[in-house]
Amino acid sequence: DWLRDNGFTGVVMLVGHEPNLSALASCLLTGDGRLALDFRKGAVCRIDMNDAVAAGHGTLRWFLTQSQLRKLRER
């Protein structure tokens, strides 16, 4: 609501804890809480909002675990 009400059009990085982070991601992607994303410690994802900041309007671009991020760093 805050993003939409303030006409935000840039990039936002959200940091949080479970179960709230996966619930928010699920809401942005599906419009409800039916999607089970496993945000273990250090996991990150990118969700693009294609047209409007609203429930169900997001597109998951990537989801990486802590171990996957570590492997990317080692390259």
GROMACS .gro file of N, CA, C and O in nm:
model
  300
    1ASP      N    1   0.083  -0.120   0.000
    1ASP     CA    2   0.000   0.000   0.000
    1ASP      C    3   0.087   0.126   0.000
    1ASP      O    4   0.057   0.220  -0.072
    2TRP      N    5   0.193   0.126   0.081
    2TRP     CA    6   0.278   0.243   0.089
    2TRP      C    7   0.342   0.276  -0.045
    2TRP      O    8   0.346   0.391  -0.086
    3LEU      N    9   0.395   0.174  -0.112
    3LEU     CA   10   0.458   0.196  -0.242
    3LEU      C   11   0.358   0.252  -0.342
    3LEU      O   12   0.385   0.348  -0.413
    4ARG      N   13   0.242   0.192  -0.346
    4ARG     CA   14   0.138   0.234  -0.441
    4ARG      C   15   0.090   0.376  -0.407
    4ARG      O   16   0.079   0.461  -0.495
    5ASP      N   17   0.064   0.402  -0.281
    5ASP     CA   18   0.010   0.532  -0.239
    5ASP      C   19   0.108   0.647  -0.262
    5ASP      O   20   0.067   0.761  -0.278
    6ASN      N   21   0.237   0.617  -0.264
    6ASN     CA   22   0.338   0.720  -0.283
    6ASN      C   23   0.391   0.725  -0.425
    6ASN      O   24   0.488   0.795  -0.452
    7GLY      N   25   0.330   0.652  -0.516
    7GLY     CA   26   0.368   0.656  -0.657
    7GLY      C   27   0.510   0.611  -0.683
    7GLY      O   28   0.574   0.657  -0.775
    8PHE      N   29   0.559   0.516  -0.604
    8PHE     CA   30   0.697   0.472  -0.617
    8PHE      C   31   0.716   0.395  -0.745
    8PHE      O   32   0.640   0.306  -0.778
    9THR      N   33   0.823   0.428  -0.821
    9THR     CA   34   0.850   0.360  -0.948
    9THR      C   35   0.993   0.310  -0.957
    9THR      O   36   1.035   0.265  -1.062
   10GLY      N   37   1.069   0.315  -0.850
   10GLY     CA   38   1.209   0.273  -0.853
   10GLY      C   39   1.229   0.131  -0.805
   10GLY      O   40   1.139   0.048  -0.809
   11VAL      N   41   1.348   0.105  -0.757
   11VAL     CA   42   1.386  -0.026  -0.706
   11VAL      C   43   1.376  -0.024  -0.554
   11VAL      O   44   1.419   0.071  -0.489
   12VAL      N   45   1.321  -0.130  -0.498
   12VAL     CA   46   1.309  -0.143  -0.354
   12VAL      C   47   1.372  -0.274  -0.311
   12VAL      O   48   1.351  -0.377  -0.375
   13MET      N   49   1.449  -0.270  -0.205
   13MET     CA   50   1.503  -0.393  -0.146
   13MET      C   51   1.441  -0.408  -0.008
   13MET      O   52   1.450  -0.318   0.076
   14LEU      N   53   1.374  -0.519   0.012
   14LEU     CA   54   1.311  -0.547   0.140
   14LEU      C   55   1.391  -0.654   0.213
   14LEU      O   56   1.430  -0.753   0.154
   15VAL      N   57   1.412  -0.634   0.340
   15VAL     CA   58   1.481  -0.730   0.424
   15VAL      C   59   1.385  -0.769   0.535
   15VAL      O   60   1.319  -0.684   0.593
   16GLY      N   61   1.376  -0.898   0.563
   16GLY     CA   62   1.282  -0.939   0.666
   16GLY      C   63   1.311  -1.077   0.719
   16GLY      O   64   1.415  -1.137   0.691
   17HIS      N   65   1.218  -1.124   0.796
   17HIS     CA   66   1.228  -1.254   0.860
   17HIS      C   67   1.102  -1.335   0.828
   17HIS      O   68   1.001  -1.281   0.787
   18GLU      N   69   1.114  -1.462   0.850
   18GLU     CA   70   1.000  -1.551   0.830
   18GLU      C   71   0.905  -1.543   0.948
   18GLU      O   72   0.948  -1.513   1.058
   19PRO      N   73   0.780  -1.567   0.926
   19PRO     CA   74   0.713  -1.605   0.801
   19PRO      C   75   0.669  -1.486   0.717
   19PRO      O   76   0.612  -1.504   0.611
   20ASN      N   77   0.696  -1.365   0.763
   20ASN     CA   78   0.645  -1.247   0.692
   20ASN      C   79   0.704  -1.229   0.552
   20ASN      O   80   0.634  -1.187   0.461
   21LEU      N   81   0.832  -1.258   0.535
   21LEU     CA   82   0.896  -1.236   0.405
   21LEU      C   83   0.838  -1.327   0.298
   21LEU      O   84   0.805  -1.283   0.188
   22SER      N   85   0.822  -1.454   0.328
   22SER     CA   86   0.766  -1.546   0.228
   22SER      C   87   0.618  -1.516   0.205
   22SER      O   88   0.568  -1.531   0.092
   23ALA      N   89   0.547  -1.470   0.307
   23ALA     CA   90   0.406  -1.434   0.288
   23ALA      C   91   0.393  -1.313   0.196
   23ALA      O   92   0.306  -1.310   0.108
   24LEU      N   93   0.481  -1.214   0.212
   24LEU     CA   94   0.479  -1.097   0.124
   24LEU      C   95   0.513  -1.138  -0.019
   24LEU      O   96   0.446  -1.097  -0.113
   25ALA      N   97   0.618  -1.218  -0.036
   25ALA     CA   98   0.656  -1.263  -0.170
   25ALA      C   99   0.541  -1.339  -0.236
   25ALA      O  100   0.510  -1.317  -0.352
   26SER      N  101   0.477  -1.427  -0.161
   26SER     CA  102   0.365  -1.504  -0.214
   26SER      C  103   0.251  -1.413  -0.256
   26SER      O  104   0.192  -1.430  -0.363
   27CYS      N  105   0.222  -1.314  -0.175
   27CYS     CA  106   0.114  -1.220  -0.207
   27CYS      C  107   0.147  -1.142  -0.333
   27CYS      O  108   0.061  -1.125  -0.420
   28LEU      N  109   0.271  -1.094  -0.346
   28LEU     CA  110   0.309  -1.018  -0.465
   28LEU      C  111   0.304  -1.104  -0.591
   28LEU      O  112   0.270  -1.055  -0.699
   29LEU      N  113   0.337  -1.233  -0.578
   29LEU     CA  114   0.343  -1.321  -0.694
   29LEU      C  115   0.209  -1.383  -0.731
   29LEU      O  116   0.178  -1.399  -0.849
   30THR      N  117   0.130  -1.422  -0.631
   30THR     CA  118   0.007  -1.497  -0.659
   30THR      C  119  -0.121  -1.426  -0.618
   30THR      O  120  -0.229  -1.468  -0.658
   31GLY      N  121  -0.109  -1.325  -0.535
   31GLY     CA  122  -0.228  -1.257  -0.485
   31GLY      C  123  -0.278  -1.313  -0.354
   31GLY      O  124  -0.369  -1.259  -0.293
   32ASP      N  125  -0.219  -1.423  -0.309
   32ASP     CA  126  -0.256  -1.482  -0.180
   32ASP      C  127  -0.135  -1.552  -0.120
   32ASP      O  128  -0.024  -1.536  -0.169
   33GLY      N  129  -0.154  -1.632  -0.019
   33GLY     CA  130  -0.041  -1.696   0.049
   33GLY      C  131  -0.018  -1.840   0.010
   33GLY      O  132   0.045  -1.915   0.083
   34ARG      N  133  -0.064  -1.882  -0.107
   34ARG     CA  134  -0.056  -2.025  -0.142
   34ARG      C  135   0.081  -2.070  -0.191
   34ARG      O  136   0.108  -2.188  -0.200
   35LEU      N  137   0.169  -1.976  -0.229
   35LEU     CA  138   0.301  -2.013  -0.279
   35LEU      C  139   0.397  -2.028  -0.161
   35LEU      O  140   0.410  -1.937  -0.080
   36ALA      N  141   0.464  -2.142  -0.152
   36ALA     CA  142   0.555  -2.167  -0.040
   36ALA      C  143   0.699  -2.145  -0.084
   36ALA      O  144   0.761  -2.230  -0.146
   37LEU      N  145   0.753  -2.028  -0.055
   37LEU     CA  146   0.893  -1.998  -0.080
   37LEU      C  147   0.969  -2.021   0.050
   37LEU      O  148   0.928  -1.972   0.154
   38ASP      N  149   1.079  -2.092   0.042
   38ASP     CA  150   1.156  -2.127   0.162
   38ASP      C  151   1.272  -2.029   0.180
   38ASP      O  152   1.381  -2.051   0.131
   39PHE      N  153   1.245  -1.921   0.249
   39PHE     CA  154   1.347  -1.820   0.276
   39PHE      C  155   1.427  -1.860   0.399
   39PHE      O  156   1.405  -1.813   0.509
   40ARG      N  157   1.524  -1.947   0.378
   40ARG     CA  158   1.615  -1.979   0.488
   40ARG      C  159   1.713  -1.864   0.502
   40ARG      O  160   1.720  -1.775   0.418
   41LYS      N  161   1.792  -1.868   0.608
   41LYS     CA  162   1.888  -1.761   0.633
   41LYS      C  163   1.973  -1.733   0.510
   41LYS      O  164   2.031  -1.823   0.452
   42GLY      N  165   1.979  -1.606   0.471
   42GLY     CA  166   2.063  -1.565   0.360
   42GLY      C  167   2.001  -1.577   0.223
   42GLY      O  168   2.063  -1.541   0.124
   43ALA      N  169   1.879  -1.628   0.212
   43ALA     CA  170   1.814  -1.643   0.081
   43ALA      C  171   1.766  -1.506   0.031
   43ALA      O  172   1.730  -1.419   0.110
   44VAL      N  173   1.770  -1.488  -0.100
   44VAL     CA  174   1.725  -1.364  -0.162
   44VAL      C  175   1.646  -1.395  -0.288
   44VAL      O  176   1.663  -1.501  -0.349
   45CYS      N  177   1.559  -1.304  -0.325
   45CYS     CA  178   1.487  -1.320  -0.452
   45CYS      C  179   1.465  -1.185  -0.515
   45CYS      O  180   1.475  -1.080  -0.449
   46ARG      N  181   1.437  -1.188  -0.644
   46ARG     CA  182   1.402  -1.066  -0.717
   46ARG      C  183   1.262  -1.084  -0.771
   46ARG      O  184   1.231  -1.182  -0.841
   47ILE      N  185   1.177  -0.989  -0.738
   47ILE     CA  186   1.040  -0.987  -0.788
   47ILE      C  187   1.020  -0.856  -0.862
   47ILE      O  188   1.039  -0.748  -0.805
   48ASP      N  189   0.986  -0.864  -0.989
   48ASP     CA  190   0.957  -0.744  -1.068
   48ASP      C  191   0.807  -0.720  -1.068
   48ASP      O  192   0.727  -0.814  -1.082
   49MET      N  193   0.770  -0.594  -1.054
   49MET     CA  194   0.630  -0.555  -1.064
   49MET      C  195   0.612  -0.497  -1.204
   49MET      O  196   0.662  -0.389  -1.234
   50ASN      N  197   0.544  -0.570  -1.289
   50ASN     CA  198   0.537  -0.535  -1.430
   50ASN      C  199   0.451  -0.412  -1.461
   50ASN      O  200   0.488  -0.330  -1.542
   51ASP      N  201   0.338  -0.400  -1.396
   51ASP     CA  202   0.251  -0.288  -1.431
   51ASP      C  203   0.211  -0.206  -1.309
   51ASP      O  204   0.209  -0.085  -1.314
   52ALA      N  205   0.179  -0.269  -1.200
   52ALA     CA  206   0.135  -0.197  -1.081
   52ALA      C  207   0.183  -0.270  -0.957
   52ALA      O  208   0.198  -0.392  -0.958
   53VAL      N  209   0.206  -0.194  -0.851
   53VAL     CA  210   0.240  -0.256  -0.724
   53VAL      C  211   0.110  -0.304  -0.663
   53VAL      O  212   0.034  -0.226  -0.605
   54ALA      N  213   0.080  -0.432  -0.684
   54ALA     CA  214  -0.045  -0.490  -0.636
   54ALA      C  215  -0.029  -0.640  -0.620
   54ALA      O  216   0.055  -0.702  -0.686
   55ALA      N  217  -0.111  -0.695  -0.534
   55ALA     CA  218  -0.108  -0.839  -0.511
   55ALA      C  219  -0.129  -0.914  -0.641
   55ALA      O  220  -0.218  -0.881  -0.719
   56GLY      N  221  -0.043  -1.013  -0.666
   56GLY     CA  222  -0.055  -1.096  -0.784
   56GLY      C  223   0.005  -1.039  -0.911
   56GLY      O  224  -0.001  -1.102  -1.015
   57HIS      N  225   0.065  -0.921  -0.906
   57HIS     CA  226   0.120  -0.857  -1.026
   57HIS      C  227   0.271  -0.878  -1.040
   57HIS      O  228   0.330  -0.828  -1.136
   58GLY      N  229   0.333  -0.949  -0.948
   58GLY     CA  230   0.477  -0.967  -0.953
   58GLY      C  231   0.520  -1.085  -1.038
   58GLY      O  232   0.445  -1.180  -1.060
   59THR      N  233   0.645  -1.078  -1.085
   59THR     CA  234   0.707  -1.186  -1.160
   59THR      C  235   0.837  -1.223  -1.091
   59THR      O  236   0.923  -1.136  -1.071
   60LEU      N  237   0.852  -1.349  -1.056
   60LEU     CA  238   0.973  -1.396  -0.991
   60LEU      C  239   1.083  -1.408  -1.097
   60LEU      O  240   1.070  -1.483  -1.192
   61ARG      N  241   1.191  -1.331  -1.080
   61ARG     CA  242   1.303  -1.335  -1.175
   61ARG      C  243   1.409  -1.434  -1.130
   61ARG      O  244   1.467  -1.503  -1.212
   62TRP      N  245   1.439  -1.437  -0.999
   62TRP     CA  246   1.532  -1.536  -0.947
   62TRP      C  247   1.513  -1.551  -0.797
   62TRP      O  248   1.460  -1.464  -0.731
   63PHE      N  249   1.556  -1.666  -0.750
   63PHE     CA  250   1.552  -1.700  -0.607
   63PHE      C  251   1.680  -1.777  -0.577
   63PHE      O  252   1.706  -1.880  -0.639
   64LEU      N  253   1.763  -1.724  -0.488
   64LEU     CA  254   1.892  -1.787  -0.460
   64LEU      C  255   1.907  -1.816  -0.311
   64LEU      O  256   1.873  -1.733  -0.227
   65THR      N  257   1.962  -1.933  -0.283
   65THR     CA  258   1.990  -1.969  -0.144
   65THR      C  259   2.127  -1.914  -0.103
   65THR      O  260   2.206  -1.869  -0.186
   66GLN      N  261   2.155  -1.920   0.025
   66GLN     CA  262   2.283  -1.874   0.077
   66GLN      C  263   2.400  -1.950   0.012
   66GLN      O  264   2.500  -1.890  -0.025
   67SER      N  265   2.386  -2.081  -0.005
   67SER     CA  266   2.495  -2.159  -0.065
   67SER      C  267   2.515  -2.124  -0.213
   67SER      O  268   2.628  -2.122  -0.262
   68GLN      N  269   2.409  -2.095  -0.285
   68GLN     CA  270   2.422  -2.053  -0.424
   68GLN      C  271   2.493  -1.917  -0.434
   68GLN      O  272   2.577  -1.897  -0.520
   69LEU      N  273   2.460  -1.827  -0.344
   69LEU     CA  274   2.525  -1.696  -0.342
   69LEU      C  275   2.673  -1.710  -0.310
   69LEU      O  276   2.757  -1.642  -0.368
   70ARG      N  277   2.706  -1.801  -0.220
   70ARG     CA  278   2.845  -1.824  -0.183
   70ARG      C  279   2.924  -1.874  -0.305
   70ARG      O  280   3.036  -1.832  -0.330
   71LYS      N  281   2.864  -1.964  -0.384
   71LYS     CA  282   2.930  -2.016  -0.503
   71LYS      C  283   2.951  -1.906  -0.606
   71LYS      O  284   3.055  -1.904  -0.675
   72LEU      N  285   2.858  -1.816  -0.618
   72LEU     CA  286   2.874  -1.704  -0.711
   72LEU      C  287   2.989  -1.613  -0.668
   72LEU      O  288   3.065  -1.562  -0.750
   73ARG      N  289   3.001  -1.593  -0.538
   73ARG     CA  290   3.110  -1.509  -0.485
   73ARG      C  291   3.246  -1.569  -0.512
   73ARG      O  292   3.343  -1.497  -0.536
   74GLU      N  293   3.255  -1.702  -0.510
   74GLU     CA  294   3.382  -1.771  -0.528
   74GLU      C  295   3.433  -1.767  -0.672
   74GLU      O  296   3.547  -1.797  -0.696
   75ARG      N  297   3.350  -1.733  -0.764
   75ARG     CA  298   3.389  -1.731  -0.906
   75ARG      C  299   3.482  -1.621  -0.938
   75ARG      O  300   3.495  -1.518  -0.900
   0.00000   0.00000   0.00000
